[in-house]
Amino acid sequence: MAVVTMKQLLEAGVHFGHRVRRWNPKMSPYIYTSRKGIYIIDLQKTILFVGTKKQAQQVIKEEAERCGAFYVNNRWLGGLLTNFKTIRSRIEKLIELEEKEKSGELEKLPKKELSRIRRILEKLRKNLGGLKGMTRLPDCDPDLIDYVIPGNDDAIRSIKLITSVIANAFLEGREGVPLREEEEKKEEKVIMEELEEIEEEIKEEEV
């Protein structure tokens, strides 16, 4: 079973939140303390975060594609869950245009029309490329999140650690077998020297 250890979470800097002046009171159950104006997230309670920041886009795409899952790594479209019928029609348009592109049919269009279609295709790929296989609305309520797990979404290593562990668990659950041991060991090699220095500073302050 894919399990992320406390050591991995700390080394990836998952516990670093935003500056105290930017906090949302709803996050109070997940805050352990604050250090030097930065909130420290309680890792005993939290494991995962969700976001579409630039730092996360490539990692989310890679890990989702690795385990065959859906993903949104650009921006959350309005109505994605509440008006899926409309979203699905756009997904079907994306699939249709990609099929025409693959068959060479688009190349037969006038230059101006071809340029317009390609702009549309690029926009659809950017926003809906990770949802092409989604044929029905996921079994979820957009107003409720089963596991709210905030974390450091500014550090690529933090994003990579969490998404890779989730992808591993997804693959194991679907295939019924664990990933190769060497792959899991590779995921565990997340080291941040800067974090160690900060942790030492925190320890010194507590003495």
Coordinates of C-alpha atoms in Angstrom, one line a residue:
M1 CA 0.0 0.0 0.0
A2 CA 1.3 3.5 -0.9
V3 CA 1.9 5.3 2.4
V4 CA 3.6 8.7 2.8
T5 CA 5.7 9.0 6.0
M6 CA 5.9 11.9 8.3
K7 CA 9.6 12.2 7.4
Q8 CA 8.7 12.5 3.7
L9 CA 6.1 15.2 4.4
L10 CA 8.6 17.2 6.4
E11 CA 11.4 16.9 3.9
A12 CA 9.1 18.0 1.1
G13 CA 8.0 21.1 3.1
V14 CA 4.3 20.1 3.1
H15 CA 3.9 21.6 6.5
F16 CA 4.6 25.2 5.5
G17 CA 1.5 27.3 5.1
H18 CA 1.0 30.9 4.0
R19 CA 1.9 34.0 6.1
V20 CA -0.4 34.6 9.1
R21 CA -1.9 37.7 7.6
R22 CA -3.3 35.7 4.7
W23 CA -5.0 33.0 6.6
N24 CA -8.6 31.9 6.4
P25 CA -10.3 31.2 9.8
K26 CA -11.8 28.0 8.3
M27 CA -8.3 26.6 8.3
S28 CA -7.9 26.8 12.1
P29 CA -8.5 23.0 12.6
Y30 CA -5.5 22.3 10.4
I31 CA -3.0 24.7 11.9
Y32 CA -0.5 23.4 14.4
T33 CA 1.3 26.7 15.3
S34 CA 3.1 29.6 13.6
R35 CA 6.8 30.3 13.2
K36 CA 8.3 33.6 12.0
G37 CA 5.0 34.8 10.6
I38 CA 4.4 31.5 8.7
Y39 CA 1.6 29.0 9.7
I40 CA 2.8 25.5 10.3
I41 CA 0.2 22.9 9.2
D42 CA -0.5 19.9 11.4
L43 CA 0.7 17.0 9.4
Q44 CA -0.8 14.5 11.8
K45 CA -4.2 15.5 10.5
T46 CA -3.4 16.4 6.9
I47 CA -1.9 14.7 3.9
L48 CA -3.1 16.2 0.6
F49 CA -3.8 19.6 -1.1
V50 CA -5.6 20.5 -4.3
G51 CA -4.7 23.4 -6.6
T52 CA -4.1 24.6 -10.1
K53 CA -1.1 26.8 -9.5
K54 CA 1.6 27.0 -12.1
Q55 CA 4.0 25.1 -9.8
A56 CA 1.5 22.2 -9.7
Q57 CA 0.3 22.0 -13.3
Q58 CA 3.0 19.7 -14.8
V59 CA 3.2 17.4 -11.8
I60 CA -0.6 16.9 -11.6
K61 CA -0.7 16.1 -15.4
E62 CA 2.1 13.6 -15.2
E63 CA 0.9 11.8 -12.1
A64 CA -2.7 11.7 -13.3
E65 CA -1.7 10.4 -16.7
R66 CA 0.6 7.8 -15.0
C67 CA -2.3 6.2 -13.2
G68 CA -5.0 6.8 -15.8
A69 CA -7.0 9.3 -13.7
F70 CA -8.8 12.5 -14.7
Y71 CA -7.3 15.9 -13.9
V72 CA -7.7 19.6 -14.1
N73 CA -4.4 21.5 -14.1
N74 CA -5.2 24.8 -15.7
R75 CA -8.2 26.4 -14.2
W76 CA -11.5 25.1 -12.7
L77 CA -14.3 25.9 -15.2
G78 CA -17.5 27.2 -13.8
G79 CA -20.2 24.5 -13.9
L80 CA -17.7 21.6 -14.1
L81 CA -19.7 19.7 -11.5
T82 CA -22.9 21.6 -11.3
N83 CA -23.6 21.8 -15.1
F84 CA -21.8 18.8 -16.4
K85 CA -24.1 18.4 -19.4
T86 CA -22.6 21.6 -20.9
I87 CA -19.1 20.7 -20.0
R88 CA -19.5 17.3 -21.6
S89 CA -20.6 18.9 -24.8
R90 CA -17.4 20.8 -24.9
I91 CA -15.4 17.6 -24.2
E92 CA -17.2 16.0 -27.1
K93 CA -16.2 19.0 -29.3
L94 CA -12.6 18.5 -28.2
I95 CA -12.7 14.8 -29.1
E96 CA -14.3 15.6 -32.5
L97 CA -11.7 18.2 -33.4
E98 CA -8.8 15.9 -32.4
E99 CA -10.2 13.2 -34.6
K100 CA -10.4 15.6 -37.5
E101 CA -6.9 16.7 -36.8
K102 CA -5.6 13.1 -36.7
S103 CA -7.4 12.2 -40.0
G104 CA -6.0 15.3 -41.8
E105 CA -9.4 16.7 -42.4
L106 CA -8.5 20.0 -40.7
E107 CA -5.8 20.6 -43.3
K108 CA -8.4 20.9 -46.0
L109 CA -9.9 24.0 -44.5
P110 CA -9.0 27.5 -45.7
K111 CA -6.0 29.0 -43.9
K112 CA -7.9 31.5 -41.9
E113 CA -10.5 28.9 -40.8
L114 CA -7.8 26.4 -39.9
S115 CA -6.1 29.0 -37.7
R116 CA -9.3 29.7 -35.9
I117 CA -10.1 26.0 -35.3
R118 CA -6.6 25.4 -34.0
R119 CA -7.0 28.2 -31.5
I120 CA -10.2 26.7 -30.3
L121 CA -8.6 23.2 -30.1
E122 CA -5.7 24.5 -28.1
K123 CA -8.0 26.2 -25.6
L124 CA -10.2 23.1 -25.2
R125 CA -7.1 20.9 -24.7
K126 CA -5.8 23.3 -22.1
N127 CA -9.0 23.4 -20.0
L128 CA -10.5 20.0 -20.7
G129 CA -7.7 17.7 -21.9
G130 CA -7.6 15.9 -18.6
L131 CA -11.3 15.1 -18.7
K132 CA -11.7 13.5 -22.1
G133 CA -12.6 10.1 -20.7
M134 CA -15.1 11.4 -18.2
T135 CA -18.5 10.4 -19.6
R136 CA -20.6 11.1 -16.5
L137 CA -20.6 13.3 -13.5
P138 CA -18.4 12.0 -10.6
D139 CA -20.2 10.7 -7.6
C140 CA -19.6 13.8 -5.4
D141 CA -21.2 16.9 -4.0
P142 CA -19.3 20.0 -5.1
D143 CA -20.2 21.6 -1.7
L144 CA -18.6 18.8 0.3
I145 CA -15.1 17.5 0.4
D146 CA -14.5 14.2 2.1
Y147 CA -10.9 14.8 3.0
V148 CA -9.8 18.5 3.3
I149 CA -6.0 18.2 3.4
P150 CA -4.2 21.5 3.0
G151 CA -0.5 21.7 2.4
N152 CA 2.3 23.7 0.9
D153 CA 1.2 24.3 -2.7
D154 CA 4.1 26.6 -3.5
A155 CA 6.8 24.0 -3.4
I156 CA 7.1 21.6 -6.4
R157 CA 8.6 18.9 -4.3
S158 CA 5.7 19.1 -1.9
I159 CA 3.2 18.8 -4.8
K160 CA 5.2 15.9 -6.4
L161 CA 5.4 13.9 -3.2
I162 CA 1.6 14.0 -2.5
T163 CA 0.4 13.5 -6.0
S164 CA 2.8 10.7 -6.7
V165 CA 1.7 8.9 -3.5
I166 CA -2.0 9.3 -4.4
A167 CA -1.3 8.1 -8.0
N168 CA 0.6 5.0 -6.5
A169 CA -2.4 4.2 -4.3
F170 CA -4.8 4.6 -7.2
L171 CA -2.7 2.2 -9.3
E172 CA -2.5 -0.3 -6.5
G173 CA -6.2 -0.2 -5.8
R174 CA -7.0 -0.7 -9.5
E175 CA -4.5 -3.4 -10.2
G176 CA -4.7 -5.1 -6.8
V177 CA -0.9 -5.3 -6.6
P178 CA 1.7 -3.0 -5.1
L179 CA 4.2 -1.1 -7.3
R180 CA 7.7 -2.4 -7.5
E181 CA 9.7 -1.8 -4.4
E182 CA 12.4 0.2 -6.3
E183 CA 9.8 2.6 -7.6
E184 CA 8.6 3.3 -4.1
K185 CA 12.1 3.8 -2.8
K186 CA 12.7 6.3 -5.6
E187 CA 9.7 8.3 -4.5
E188 CA 11.1 8.4 -0.9
K189 CA 14.3 10.3 -2.0
V190 CA 12.9 13.7 -1.3
I191 CA 15.5 15.9 0.5
M192 CA 15.5 19.6 1.2
E193 CA 18.6 21.0 2.9
E194 CA 16.8 24.3 3.5
L195 CA 14.1 22.6 5.4
E196 CA 16.6 21.0 7.8
E197 CA 18.1 24.4 8.5
I198 CA 14.7 25.8 9.3
E199 CA 13.8 22.9 11.5
E200 CA 17.1 23.5 13.4
E201 CA 16.2 27.1 13.8
I202 CA 12.8 26.2 15.2
K203 CA 14.4 23.7 17.7
E204 CA 16.9 26.4 18.8
E205 CA 14.0 28.9 19.5
E206 CA 12.2 26.3 21.6
V207 CA 15.3 25.7 23.8

